[in-house]
Coordinates of C-alpha atoms in Angstrom, one line a residue:
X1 CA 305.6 -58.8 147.0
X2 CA 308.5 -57.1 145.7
X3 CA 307.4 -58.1 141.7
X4 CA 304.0 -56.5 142.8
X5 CA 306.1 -53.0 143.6
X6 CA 308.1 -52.9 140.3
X7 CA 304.8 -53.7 138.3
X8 CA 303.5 -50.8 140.2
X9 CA 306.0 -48.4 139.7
X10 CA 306.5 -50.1 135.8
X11 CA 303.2 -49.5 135.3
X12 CA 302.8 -45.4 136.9
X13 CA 306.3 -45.0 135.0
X14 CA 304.9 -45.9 131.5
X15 CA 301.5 -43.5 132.4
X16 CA 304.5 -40.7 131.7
X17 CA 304.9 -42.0 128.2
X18 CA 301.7 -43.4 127.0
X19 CA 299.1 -40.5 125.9
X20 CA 296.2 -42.1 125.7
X21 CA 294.3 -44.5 127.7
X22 CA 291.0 -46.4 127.9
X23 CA 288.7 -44.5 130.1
X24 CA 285.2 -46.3 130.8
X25 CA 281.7 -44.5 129.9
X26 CA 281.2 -41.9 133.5
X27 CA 278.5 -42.1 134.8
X28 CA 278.1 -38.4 134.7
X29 CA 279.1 -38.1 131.4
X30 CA 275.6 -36.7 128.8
X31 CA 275.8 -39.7 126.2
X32 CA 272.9 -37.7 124.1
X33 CA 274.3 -34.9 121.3
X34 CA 271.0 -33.3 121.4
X35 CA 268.5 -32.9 119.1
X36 CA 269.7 -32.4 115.8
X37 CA 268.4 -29.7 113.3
X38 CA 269.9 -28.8 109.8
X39 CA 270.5 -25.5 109.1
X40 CA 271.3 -24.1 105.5
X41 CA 270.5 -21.0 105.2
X42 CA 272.5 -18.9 103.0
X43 CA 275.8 -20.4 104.1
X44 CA 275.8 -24.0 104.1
X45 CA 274.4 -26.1 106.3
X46 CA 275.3 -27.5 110.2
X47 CA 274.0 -29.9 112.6
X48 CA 273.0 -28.3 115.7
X49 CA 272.9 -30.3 119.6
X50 CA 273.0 -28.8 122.6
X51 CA 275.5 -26.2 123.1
X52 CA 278.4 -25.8 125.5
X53 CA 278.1 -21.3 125.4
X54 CA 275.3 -19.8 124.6
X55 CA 275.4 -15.5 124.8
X56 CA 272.9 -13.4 124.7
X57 CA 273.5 -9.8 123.5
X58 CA 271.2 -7.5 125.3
X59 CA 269.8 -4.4 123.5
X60 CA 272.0 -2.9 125.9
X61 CA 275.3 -4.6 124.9
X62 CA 274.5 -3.8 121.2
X63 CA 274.2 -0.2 121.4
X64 CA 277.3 0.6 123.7
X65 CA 278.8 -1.9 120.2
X66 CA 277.4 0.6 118.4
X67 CA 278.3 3.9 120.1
X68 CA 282.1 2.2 119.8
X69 CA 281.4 1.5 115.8
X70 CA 279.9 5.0 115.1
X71 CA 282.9 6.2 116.7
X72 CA 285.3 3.6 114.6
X73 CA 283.1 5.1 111.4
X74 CA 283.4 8.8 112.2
X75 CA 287.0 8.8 112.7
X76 CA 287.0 7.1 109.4
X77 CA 285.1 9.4 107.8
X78 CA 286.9 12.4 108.9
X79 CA 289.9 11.0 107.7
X80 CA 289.0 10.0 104.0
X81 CA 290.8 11.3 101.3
X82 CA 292.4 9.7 98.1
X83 CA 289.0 8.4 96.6
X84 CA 288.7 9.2 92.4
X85 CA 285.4 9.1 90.5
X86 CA 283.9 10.8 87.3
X87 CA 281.0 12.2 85.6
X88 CA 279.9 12.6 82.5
X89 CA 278.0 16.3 81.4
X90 CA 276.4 17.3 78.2
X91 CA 274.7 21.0 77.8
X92 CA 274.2 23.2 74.3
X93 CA 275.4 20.3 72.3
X94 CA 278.5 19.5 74.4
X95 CA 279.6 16.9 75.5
X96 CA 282.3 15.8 78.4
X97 CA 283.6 14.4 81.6
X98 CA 284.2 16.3 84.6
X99 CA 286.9 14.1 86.4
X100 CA 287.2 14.4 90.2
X101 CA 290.7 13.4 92.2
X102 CA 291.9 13.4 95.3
X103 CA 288.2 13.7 96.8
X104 CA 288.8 14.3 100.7
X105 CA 286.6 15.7 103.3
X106 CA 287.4 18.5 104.6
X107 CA 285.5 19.0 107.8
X108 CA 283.3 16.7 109.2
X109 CA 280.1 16.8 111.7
X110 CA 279.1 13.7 113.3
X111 CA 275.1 12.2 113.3
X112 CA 273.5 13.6 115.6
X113 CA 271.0 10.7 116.1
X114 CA 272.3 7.1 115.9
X115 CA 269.8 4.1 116.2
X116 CA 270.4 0.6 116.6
X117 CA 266.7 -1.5 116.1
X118 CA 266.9 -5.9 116.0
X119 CA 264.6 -6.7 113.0
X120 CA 263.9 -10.6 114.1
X121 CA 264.9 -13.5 112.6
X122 CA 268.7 -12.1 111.9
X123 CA 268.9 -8.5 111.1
X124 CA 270.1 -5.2 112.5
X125 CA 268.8 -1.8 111.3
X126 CA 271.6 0.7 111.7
X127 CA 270.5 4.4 111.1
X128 CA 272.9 7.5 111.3
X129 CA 270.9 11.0 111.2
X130 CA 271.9 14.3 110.7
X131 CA 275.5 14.3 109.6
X132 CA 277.3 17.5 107.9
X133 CA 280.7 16.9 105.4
X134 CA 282.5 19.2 104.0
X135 CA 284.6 18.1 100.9
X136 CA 287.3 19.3 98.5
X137 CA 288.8 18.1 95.3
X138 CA 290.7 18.4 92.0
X139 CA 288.9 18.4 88.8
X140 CA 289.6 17.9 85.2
X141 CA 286.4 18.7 82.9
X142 CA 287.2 17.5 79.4
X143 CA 285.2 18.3 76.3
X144 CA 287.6 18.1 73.3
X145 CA 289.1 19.8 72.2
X146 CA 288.4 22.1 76.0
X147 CA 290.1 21.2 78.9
X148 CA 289.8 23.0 82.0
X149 CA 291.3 22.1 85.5
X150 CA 290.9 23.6 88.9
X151 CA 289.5 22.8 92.2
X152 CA 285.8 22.5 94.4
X153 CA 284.4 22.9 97.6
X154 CA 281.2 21.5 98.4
X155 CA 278.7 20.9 101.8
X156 CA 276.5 18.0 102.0
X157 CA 274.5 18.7 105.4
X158 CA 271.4 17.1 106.5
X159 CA 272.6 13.3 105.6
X160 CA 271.1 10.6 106.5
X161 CA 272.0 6.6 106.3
X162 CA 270.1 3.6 106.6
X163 CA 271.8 0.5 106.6
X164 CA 270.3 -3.0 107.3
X165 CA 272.9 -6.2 108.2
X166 CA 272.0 -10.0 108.1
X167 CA 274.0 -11.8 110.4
X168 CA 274.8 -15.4 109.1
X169 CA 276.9 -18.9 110.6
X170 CA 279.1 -20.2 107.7
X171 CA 280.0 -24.1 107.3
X172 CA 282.8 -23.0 109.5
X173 CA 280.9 -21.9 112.3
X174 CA 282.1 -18.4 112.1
X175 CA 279.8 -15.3 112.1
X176 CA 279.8 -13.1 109.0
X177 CA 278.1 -9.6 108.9
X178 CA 276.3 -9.6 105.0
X179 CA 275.1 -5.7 104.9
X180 CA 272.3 -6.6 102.7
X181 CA 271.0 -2.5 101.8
X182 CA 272.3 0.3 102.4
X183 CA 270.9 3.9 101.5
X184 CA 271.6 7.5 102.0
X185 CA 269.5 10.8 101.6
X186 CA 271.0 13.9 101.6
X187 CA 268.7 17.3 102.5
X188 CA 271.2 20.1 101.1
X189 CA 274.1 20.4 99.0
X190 CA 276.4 22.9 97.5
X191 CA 278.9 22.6 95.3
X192 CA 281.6 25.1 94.2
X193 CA 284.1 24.6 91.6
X194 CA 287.1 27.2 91.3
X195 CA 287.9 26.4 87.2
X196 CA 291.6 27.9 86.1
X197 CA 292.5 29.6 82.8
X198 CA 290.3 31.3 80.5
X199 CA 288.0 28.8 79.8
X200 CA 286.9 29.1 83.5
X201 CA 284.0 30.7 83.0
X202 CA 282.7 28.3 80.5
X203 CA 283.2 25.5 83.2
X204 CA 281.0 27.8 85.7
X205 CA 278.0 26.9 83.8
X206 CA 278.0 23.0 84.8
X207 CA 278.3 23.6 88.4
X208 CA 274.5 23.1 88.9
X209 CA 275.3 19.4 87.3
X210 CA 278.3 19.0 88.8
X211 CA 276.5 19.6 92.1
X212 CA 273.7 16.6 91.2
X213 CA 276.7 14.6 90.1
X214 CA 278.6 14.8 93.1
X215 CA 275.5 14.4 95.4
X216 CA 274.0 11.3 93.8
X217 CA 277.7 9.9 94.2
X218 CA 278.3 11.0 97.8
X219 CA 275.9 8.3 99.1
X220 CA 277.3 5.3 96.8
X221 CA 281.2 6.5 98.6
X222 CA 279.4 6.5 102.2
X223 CA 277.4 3.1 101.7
X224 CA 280.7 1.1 100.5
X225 CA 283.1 2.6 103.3
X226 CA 280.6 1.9 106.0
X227 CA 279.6 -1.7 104.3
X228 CA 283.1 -2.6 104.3
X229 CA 283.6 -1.5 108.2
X230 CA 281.0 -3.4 109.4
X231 CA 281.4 -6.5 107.2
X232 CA 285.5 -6.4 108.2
X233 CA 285.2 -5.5 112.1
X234 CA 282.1 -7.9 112.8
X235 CA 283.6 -10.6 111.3
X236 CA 286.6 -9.9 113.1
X237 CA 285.3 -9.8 116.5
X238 CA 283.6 -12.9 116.2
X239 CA 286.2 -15.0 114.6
X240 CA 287.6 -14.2 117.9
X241 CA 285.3 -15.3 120.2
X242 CA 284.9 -18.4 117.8
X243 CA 288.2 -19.8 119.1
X244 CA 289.8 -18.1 121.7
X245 CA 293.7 -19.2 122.7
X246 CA 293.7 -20.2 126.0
X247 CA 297.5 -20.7 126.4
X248 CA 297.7 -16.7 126.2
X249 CA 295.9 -16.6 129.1
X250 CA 298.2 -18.3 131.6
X251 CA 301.4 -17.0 133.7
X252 CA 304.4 -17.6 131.4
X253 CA 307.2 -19.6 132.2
X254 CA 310.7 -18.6 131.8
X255 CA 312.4 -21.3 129.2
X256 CA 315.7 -21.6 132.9
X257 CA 312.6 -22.0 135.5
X258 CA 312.5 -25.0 137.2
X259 CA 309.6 -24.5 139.4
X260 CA 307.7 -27.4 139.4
X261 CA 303.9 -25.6 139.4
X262 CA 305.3 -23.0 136.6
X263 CA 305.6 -26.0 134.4
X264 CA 302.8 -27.6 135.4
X265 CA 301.0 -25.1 134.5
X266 CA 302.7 -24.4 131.4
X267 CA 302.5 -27.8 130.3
X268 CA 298.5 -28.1 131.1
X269 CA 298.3 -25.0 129.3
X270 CA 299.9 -25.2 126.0
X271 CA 298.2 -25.7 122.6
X272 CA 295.1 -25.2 125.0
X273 CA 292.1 -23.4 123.1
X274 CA 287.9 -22.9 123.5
X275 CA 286.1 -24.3 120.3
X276 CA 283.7 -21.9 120.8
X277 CA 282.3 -22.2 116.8
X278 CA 278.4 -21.4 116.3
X279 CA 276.3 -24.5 115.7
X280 CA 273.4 -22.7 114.5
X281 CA 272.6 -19.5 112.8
X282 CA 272.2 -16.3 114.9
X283 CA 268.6 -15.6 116.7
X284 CA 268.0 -11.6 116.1
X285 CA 264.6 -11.2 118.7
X286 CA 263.7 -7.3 119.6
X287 CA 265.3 -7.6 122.8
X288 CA 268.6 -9.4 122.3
X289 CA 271.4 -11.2 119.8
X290 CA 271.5 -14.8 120.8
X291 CA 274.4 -17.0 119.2
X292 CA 274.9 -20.8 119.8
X293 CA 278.1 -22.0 120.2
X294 CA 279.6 -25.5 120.5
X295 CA 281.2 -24.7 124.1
X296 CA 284.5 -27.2 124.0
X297 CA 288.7 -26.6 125.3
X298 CA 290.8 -28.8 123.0
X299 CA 294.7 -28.8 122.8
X300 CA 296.3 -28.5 119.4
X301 CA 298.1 -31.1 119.3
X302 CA 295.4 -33.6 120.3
X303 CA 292.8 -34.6 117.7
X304 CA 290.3 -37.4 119.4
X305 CA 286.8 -36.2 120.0
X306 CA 284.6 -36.0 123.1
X307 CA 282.8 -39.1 124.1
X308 CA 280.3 -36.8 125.9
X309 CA 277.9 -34.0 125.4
X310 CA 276.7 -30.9 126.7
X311 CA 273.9 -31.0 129.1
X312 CA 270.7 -28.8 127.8
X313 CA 270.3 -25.6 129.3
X314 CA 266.7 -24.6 128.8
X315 CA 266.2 -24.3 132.7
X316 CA 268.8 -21.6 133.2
X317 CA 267.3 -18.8 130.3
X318 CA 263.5 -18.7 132.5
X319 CA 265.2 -15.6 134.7
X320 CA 264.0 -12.0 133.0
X321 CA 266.8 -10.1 130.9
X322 CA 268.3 -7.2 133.3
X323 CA 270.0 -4.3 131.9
X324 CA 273.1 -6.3 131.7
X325 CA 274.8 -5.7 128.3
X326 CA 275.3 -9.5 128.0
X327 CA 274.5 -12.7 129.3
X328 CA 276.9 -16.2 129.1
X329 CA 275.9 -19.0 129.7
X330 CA 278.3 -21.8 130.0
X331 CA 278.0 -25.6 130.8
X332 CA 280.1 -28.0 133.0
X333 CA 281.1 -29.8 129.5
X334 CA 283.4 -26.9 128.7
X335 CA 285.6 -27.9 132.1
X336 CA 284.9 -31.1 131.6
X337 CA 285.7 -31.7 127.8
X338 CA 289.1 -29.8 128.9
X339 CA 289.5 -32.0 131.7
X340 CA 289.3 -35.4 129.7
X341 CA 291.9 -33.9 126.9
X342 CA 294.1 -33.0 129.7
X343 CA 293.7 -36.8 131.3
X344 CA 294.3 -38.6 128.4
X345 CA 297.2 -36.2 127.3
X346 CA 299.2 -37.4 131.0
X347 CA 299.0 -33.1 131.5
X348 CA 297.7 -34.0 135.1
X349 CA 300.7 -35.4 136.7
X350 CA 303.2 -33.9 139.0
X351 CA 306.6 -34.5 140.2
X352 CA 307.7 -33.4 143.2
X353 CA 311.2 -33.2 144.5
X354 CA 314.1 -31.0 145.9
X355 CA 315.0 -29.9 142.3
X356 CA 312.0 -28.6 141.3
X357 CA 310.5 -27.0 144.5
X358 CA 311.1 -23.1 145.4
X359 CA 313.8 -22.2 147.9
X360 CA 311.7 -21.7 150.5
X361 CA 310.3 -24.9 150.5
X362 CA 313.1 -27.3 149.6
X363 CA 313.8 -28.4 153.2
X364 CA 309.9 -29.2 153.5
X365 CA 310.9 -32.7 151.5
X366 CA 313.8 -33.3 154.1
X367 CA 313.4 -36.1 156.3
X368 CA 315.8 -34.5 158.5
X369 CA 314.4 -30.4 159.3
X370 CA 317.0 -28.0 159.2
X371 CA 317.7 -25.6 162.2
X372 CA 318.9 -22.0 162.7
X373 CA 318.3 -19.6 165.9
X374 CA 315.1 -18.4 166.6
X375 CA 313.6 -19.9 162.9
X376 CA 311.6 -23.3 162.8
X377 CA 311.1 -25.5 159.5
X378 CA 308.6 -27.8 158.5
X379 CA 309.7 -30.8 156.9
X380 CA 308.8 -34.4 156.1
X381 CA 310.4 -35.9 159.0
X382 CA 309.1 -33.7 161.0
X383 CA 305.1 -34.0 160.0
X384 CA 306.0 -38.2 160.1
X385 CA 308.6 -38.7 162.6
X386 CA 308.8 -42.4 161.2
X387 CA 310.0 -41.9 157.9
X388 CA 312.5 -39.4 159.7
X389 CA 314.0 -42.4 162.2
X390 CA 313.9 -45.6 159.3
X391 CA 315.6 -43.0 156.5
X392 CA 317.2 -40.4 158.1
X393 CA 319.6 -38.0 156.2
X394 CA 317.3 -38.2 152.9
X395 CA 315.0 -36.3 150.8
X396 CA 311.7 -37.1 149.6
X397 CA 310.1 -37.2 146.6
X398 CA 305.9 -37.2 145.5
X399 CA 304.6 -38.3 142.1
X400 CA 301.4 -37.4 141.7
X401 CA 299.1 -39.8 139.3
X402 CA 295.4 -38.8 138.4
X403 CA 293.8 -42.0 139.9
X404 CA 290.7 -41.2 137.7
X405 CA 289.2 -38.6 135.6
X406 CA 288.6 -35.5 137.6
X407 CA 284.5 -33.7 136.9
X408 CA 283.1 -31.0 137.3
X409 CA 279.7 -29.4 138.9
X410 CA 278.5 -26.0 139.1
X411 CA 276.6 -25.1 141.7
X412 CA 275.4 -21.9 143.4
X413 CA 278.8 -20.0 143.9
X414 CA 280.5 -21.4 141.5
X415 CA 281.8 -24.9 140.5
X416 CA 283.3 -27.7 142.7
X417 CA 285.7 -29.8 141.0
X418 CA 286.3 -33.5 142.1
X419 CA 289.3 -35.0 142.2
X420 CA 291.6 -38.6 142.5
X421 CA 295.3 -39.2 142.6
X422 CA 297.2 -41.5 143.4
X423 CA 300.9 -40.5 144.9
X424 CA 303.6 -42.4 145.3
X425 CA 306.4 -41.3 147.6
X426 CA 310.1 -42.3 147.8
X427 CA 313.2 -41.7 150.1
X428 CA 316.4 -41.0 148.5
X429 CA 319.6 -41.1 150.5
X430 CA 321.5 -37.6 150.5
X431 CA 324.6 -38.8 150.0
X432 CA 323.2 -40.5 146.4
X433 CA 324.2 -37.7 143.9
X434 CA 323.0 -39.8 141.1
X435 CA 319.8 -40.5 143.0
X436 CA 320.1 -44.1 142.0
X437 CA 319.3 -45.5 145.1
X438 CA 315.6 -44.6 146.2
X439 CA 312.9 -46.7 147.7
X440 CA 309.6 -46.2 147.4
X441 CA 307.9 -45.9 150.6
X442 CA 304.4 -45.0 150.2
X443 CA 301.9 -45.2 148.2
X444 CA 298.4 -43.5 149.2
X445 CA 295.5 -41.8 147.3
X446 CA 293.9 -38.9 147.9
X447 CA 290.3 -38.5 147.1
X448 CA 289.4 -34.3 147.5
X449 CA 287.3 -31.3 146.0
X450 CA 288.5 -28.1 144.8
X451 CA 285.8 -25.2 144.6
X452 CA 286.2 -22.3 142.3
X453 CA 284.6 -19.2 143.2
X454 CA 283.7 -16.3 140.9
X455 CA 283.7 -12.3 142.1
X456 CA 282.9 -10.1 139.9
X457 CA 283.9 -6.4 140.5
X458 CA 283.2 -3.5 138.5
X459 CA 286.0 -3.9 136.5
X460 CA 287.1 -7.7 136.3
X461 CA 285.2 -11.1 136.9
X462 CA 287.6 -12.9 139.2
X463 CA 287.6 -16.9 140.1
X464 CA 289.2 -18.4 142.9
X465 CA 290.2 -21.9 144.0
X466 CA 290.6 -23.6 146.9
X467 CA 290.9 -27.0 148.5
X468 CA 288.0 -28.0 150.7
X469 CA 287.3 -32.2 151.1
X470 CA 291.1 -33.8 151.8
X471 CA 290.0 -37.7 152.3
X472 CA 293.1 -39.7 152.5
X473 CA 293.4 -43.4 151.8
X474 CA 296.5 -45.7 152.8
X475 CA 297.5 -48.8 150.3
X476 CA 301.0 -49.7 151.0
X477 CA 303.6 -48.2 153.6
X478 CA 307.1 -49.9 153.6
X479 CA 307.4 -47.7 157.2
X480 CA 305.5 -49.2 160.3
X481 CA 303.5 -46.9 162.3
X482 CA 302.2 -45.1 159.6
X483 CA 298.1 -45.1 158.7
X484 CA 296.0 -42.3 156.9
X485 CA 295.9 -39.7 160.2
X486 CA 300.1 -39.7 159.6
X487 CA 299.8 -38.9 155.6
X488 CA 297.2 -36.1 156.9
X489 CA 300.3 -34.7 158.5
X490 CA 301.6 -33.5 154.7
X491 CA 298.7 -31.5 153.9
X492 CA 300.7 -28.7 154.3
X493 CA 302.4 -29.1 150.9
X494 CA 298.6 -28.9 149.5
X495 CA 297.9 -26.1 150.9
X496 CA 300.3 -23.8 151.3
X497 CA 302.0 -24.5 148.1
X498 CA 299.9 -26.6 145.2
X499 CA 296.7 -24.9 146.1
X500 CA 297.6 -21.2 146.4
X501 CA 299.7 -21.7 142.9
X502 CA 297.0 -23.3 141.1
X503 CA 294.2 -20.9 142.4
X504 CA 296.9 -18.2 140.9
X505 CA 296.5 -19.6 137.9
X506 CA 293.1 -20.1 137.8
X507 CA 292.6 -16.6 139.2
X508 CA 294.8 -15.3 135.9
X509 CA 293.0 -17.5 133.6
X510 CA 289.8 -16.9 134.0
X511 CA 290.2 -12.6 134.9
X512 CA 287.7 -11.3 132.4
X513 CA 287.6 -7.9 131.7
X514 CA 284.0 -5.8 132.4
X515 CA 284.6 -2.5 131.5
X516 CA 285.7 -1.1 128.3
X517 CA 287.5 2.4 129.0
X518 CA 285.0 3.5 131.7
X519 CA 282.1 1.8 130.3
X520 CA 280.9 -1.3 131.8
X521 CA 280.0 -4.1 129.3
X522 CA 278.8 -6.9 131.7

């Protein structure tokens, strides 16, 4: 009996060491990938299955984007300065170039009307009415062996921009904003120029050309400032919802902490990440942006795939769009696929013991309770008196082994999680200082489910977690008297101590912002 013990505790000690193990097909695991379609249009081509996030971006959702952008591009605008371009003129039989530097705008009214339309399969229509500019500049006209220099003022009011964006998947899975045309028309326009020296009134004669010159331009500057705003900031957004760093998201441990949940946490947490690349190219209907993405939390350091799949979703898009500004969809495999990584990566086991425990709840391992006037603890000996009498004058200690892979399941307030571990639990004498000398004294499983809630607010979506099915199950016990109703006794540890620190977690994890400022996105 006593070989079977060491090959037991041999066995959970290697689990610490080994990262990966041999985990049989689930029986809830999706085997399928989904039907497969080949998309190469314009970027390369991808293999589509079912997908793991799916968002829809309501008509909604896109013009409070806009409203933001034509904010992004007016302050832009009102700011530009620096830009050089020329012109060439010719009138009674001469011929030169009217040089403009140091273009810059010198007042600046915003459009008046801005318009966001979908054009199906995958483009938006952005139009910008009714904008006023008011510019300044150095010139140079040269027509050898003349040249004149000086200055101009000009208004361009009355401007309107068209501008029409293909939204496309590369081979990477990231989206790309392609602004495909882009066109201005301007209603008025007057130019001044202000020539020096005594050829000035020469130069006065091509301001009428000057004035076509600078108006045909005006357009070409607007189209490439406000094609390279939207092709940089669209791309940018999405590459960040295309993988987004979970790790960030977590409480940080201090580097001197010795709190066991802190690194728990920070262990299960780092390298952790959403593959949340596009596995298809971007459906554009008239009522909404829909991008499908592949829905999956990996770890950095960990490169083995998912033996499993996404479930389909088609059942969950029959409800009518509201006058949400999005909609997410997400799938069990996202938890699950993190789940797994974390299983096979040994980022599920816990250590418990006097070293690692808070302050407060140090004396809760104790076999023997301490006492002080008019204050009561809790401890182990206390909750099982006979582990108190066979090993008195000791701490205990709690490994906790995932005795399977944990799953989860949404369901209609949120997601339940189940969950196996095995624990074993020792006795160390307190006069050991080495802790050479412990026995191990129990070993038990505990079979439970953890539901996560979600509340959103008006200004955060919040998730919480707690502990809700506790079955307990009693292998080996090296102290007589002692069944699964005694083990119940330490349920206390669970939940006022791993529970409320994991639902903190949890809680900070998944806090997603819903307003903007003042405006409400979700």
């Amino acid at each position: 009996m006593k070989l079977f013990w060491f090959l037991i505790t041999y066995i959970s000690f290697l689990q610490c060491y080994v990262s990966i193990r041999q985990i049989n097909v689930q029986k809830q695991w999706y085997r399928y990938p989904g039907n497969s379609l080949s998309v190469g249009i314009g970027y390369g081509i991808m293999v589509s299955g079912n997908p793991g996030v799916r968002i829809r971006l309501t008509k909604k959702g896109a013009n409070h984007i806009k409203t933001v952008g034509v904010q992004i591009f007016n302050d832009y605008i009102s700011q530009l300065k620096g830009y050089s371009t020329s012109m060439p003129f010719s009138q009674i039989g001469i011929n030169g170039i009217v040089n403009l530097k140091n273009l810059h705008v010198k007042n600046y009214r915003s459009p008046q009307v801005s318009v966001l339309n979908f054009l199906p399969p995958r483009h938006v229509v952005l139009g910008l009415e009714n904008l006023d500019i008011g510019l300044g500049s150095d010139f140079t006209a040269n027509a050898v062996p003349i040249v004149v220099e000086g200055n101009l003022v000009g208004t361009i009011t009355g401007m309107t921009v068209a501008l029409t964006t293909e939204l496309l998947t590369d081979v990477t899975g990231k989206l790309n904003a392609v602004v495909r045309n882009c066109s201005a028309l301007i209603a008025n326009s007057q130019i001044t120029i202000n020539p020096t020296g005594p050829m000035g009134i020469f130069v006065k004669t091509f301001e009428p050309m000057i004035n076509d010159s600078v108006r045909q331009r005006i357009p070409e500057i607007f189209c490439s400032r406000l094609q390279n705003l939207i092709e940089k900031n669209i791309s940018k957004l999405f590459e960040f919802i295309t993988k987004i760093n979970l790790e960030d998201y977590f409480p940080k441990m201090n580097k001197l902490d010795t709190d066991v949940m802190n690194i728990f946490i920070s262990h299960l947490a780092k390298g952790m990440y959403v593959d949340n690349r596009m596995i298809t190219q971007p459906l554009i209907t008239m009522d909404y942006i829909e991008t499908i993405h592949q829905g999956e939390i990996q770890f950095e350091s960990l490169s083995e795939q998912t033996p499993f799949f996404p479930r389909p979703m088609e059942q969950l898009f029959r409800e009518p769009l509201s006058d949400h500004m999005a909609h997410f969809y997400v799938s069990d495999h996202l938890l699950n696929s993190m789940l797994y990584h974390a299983y096979q990566d040994n980022r599920l086991a816990l250590k418990i013991d006097e070293s690692n425990l808070p302050q407060e709840m140090k004396s809760f391992v104790s076999t023997q309770c301490p006492s002080k006037k008019h204050q009561t603890f809790v401890c182990v000996g206390y909750l099982i008196p006979e582990i108190g009498k066979l090993y008195p004058d000791s701490t205990t200690s709690f490994a906790i082994l995932p005795h399977g892979l944990p799953y989860v399941m949404f369901n209609r307030d949120g997601m339940a999680v189940e969950i196996k571990n095995r624990i074993l639990t020792y006795a160390t004498p307190d006069d050991d200082s080495h802790s050479r000398n412990h026995s191990q004294i129990l070993v038990f499983s505990i079979n439970g489910q953890a539901d996560i809630t979600f509340s959103p607010t008006n200004e955060t979506l919040n998730a919480r977690m707690n502990l809700n099915r506790f079955n307990v199950r009693l292998h080996r016990s090296a102290v007589r008297g002692i069944d699964e109703t005694s083990i119940a006794r330490l349920s206390p540890l669970s939940k006022t101590f791993i529970a409320p620190r994991l639902s903190a977690a949890v809680e900070k994890a998944a806090r997603f912002p819903m307003q903007v400022g003042k405006k409400r996105i979700i």
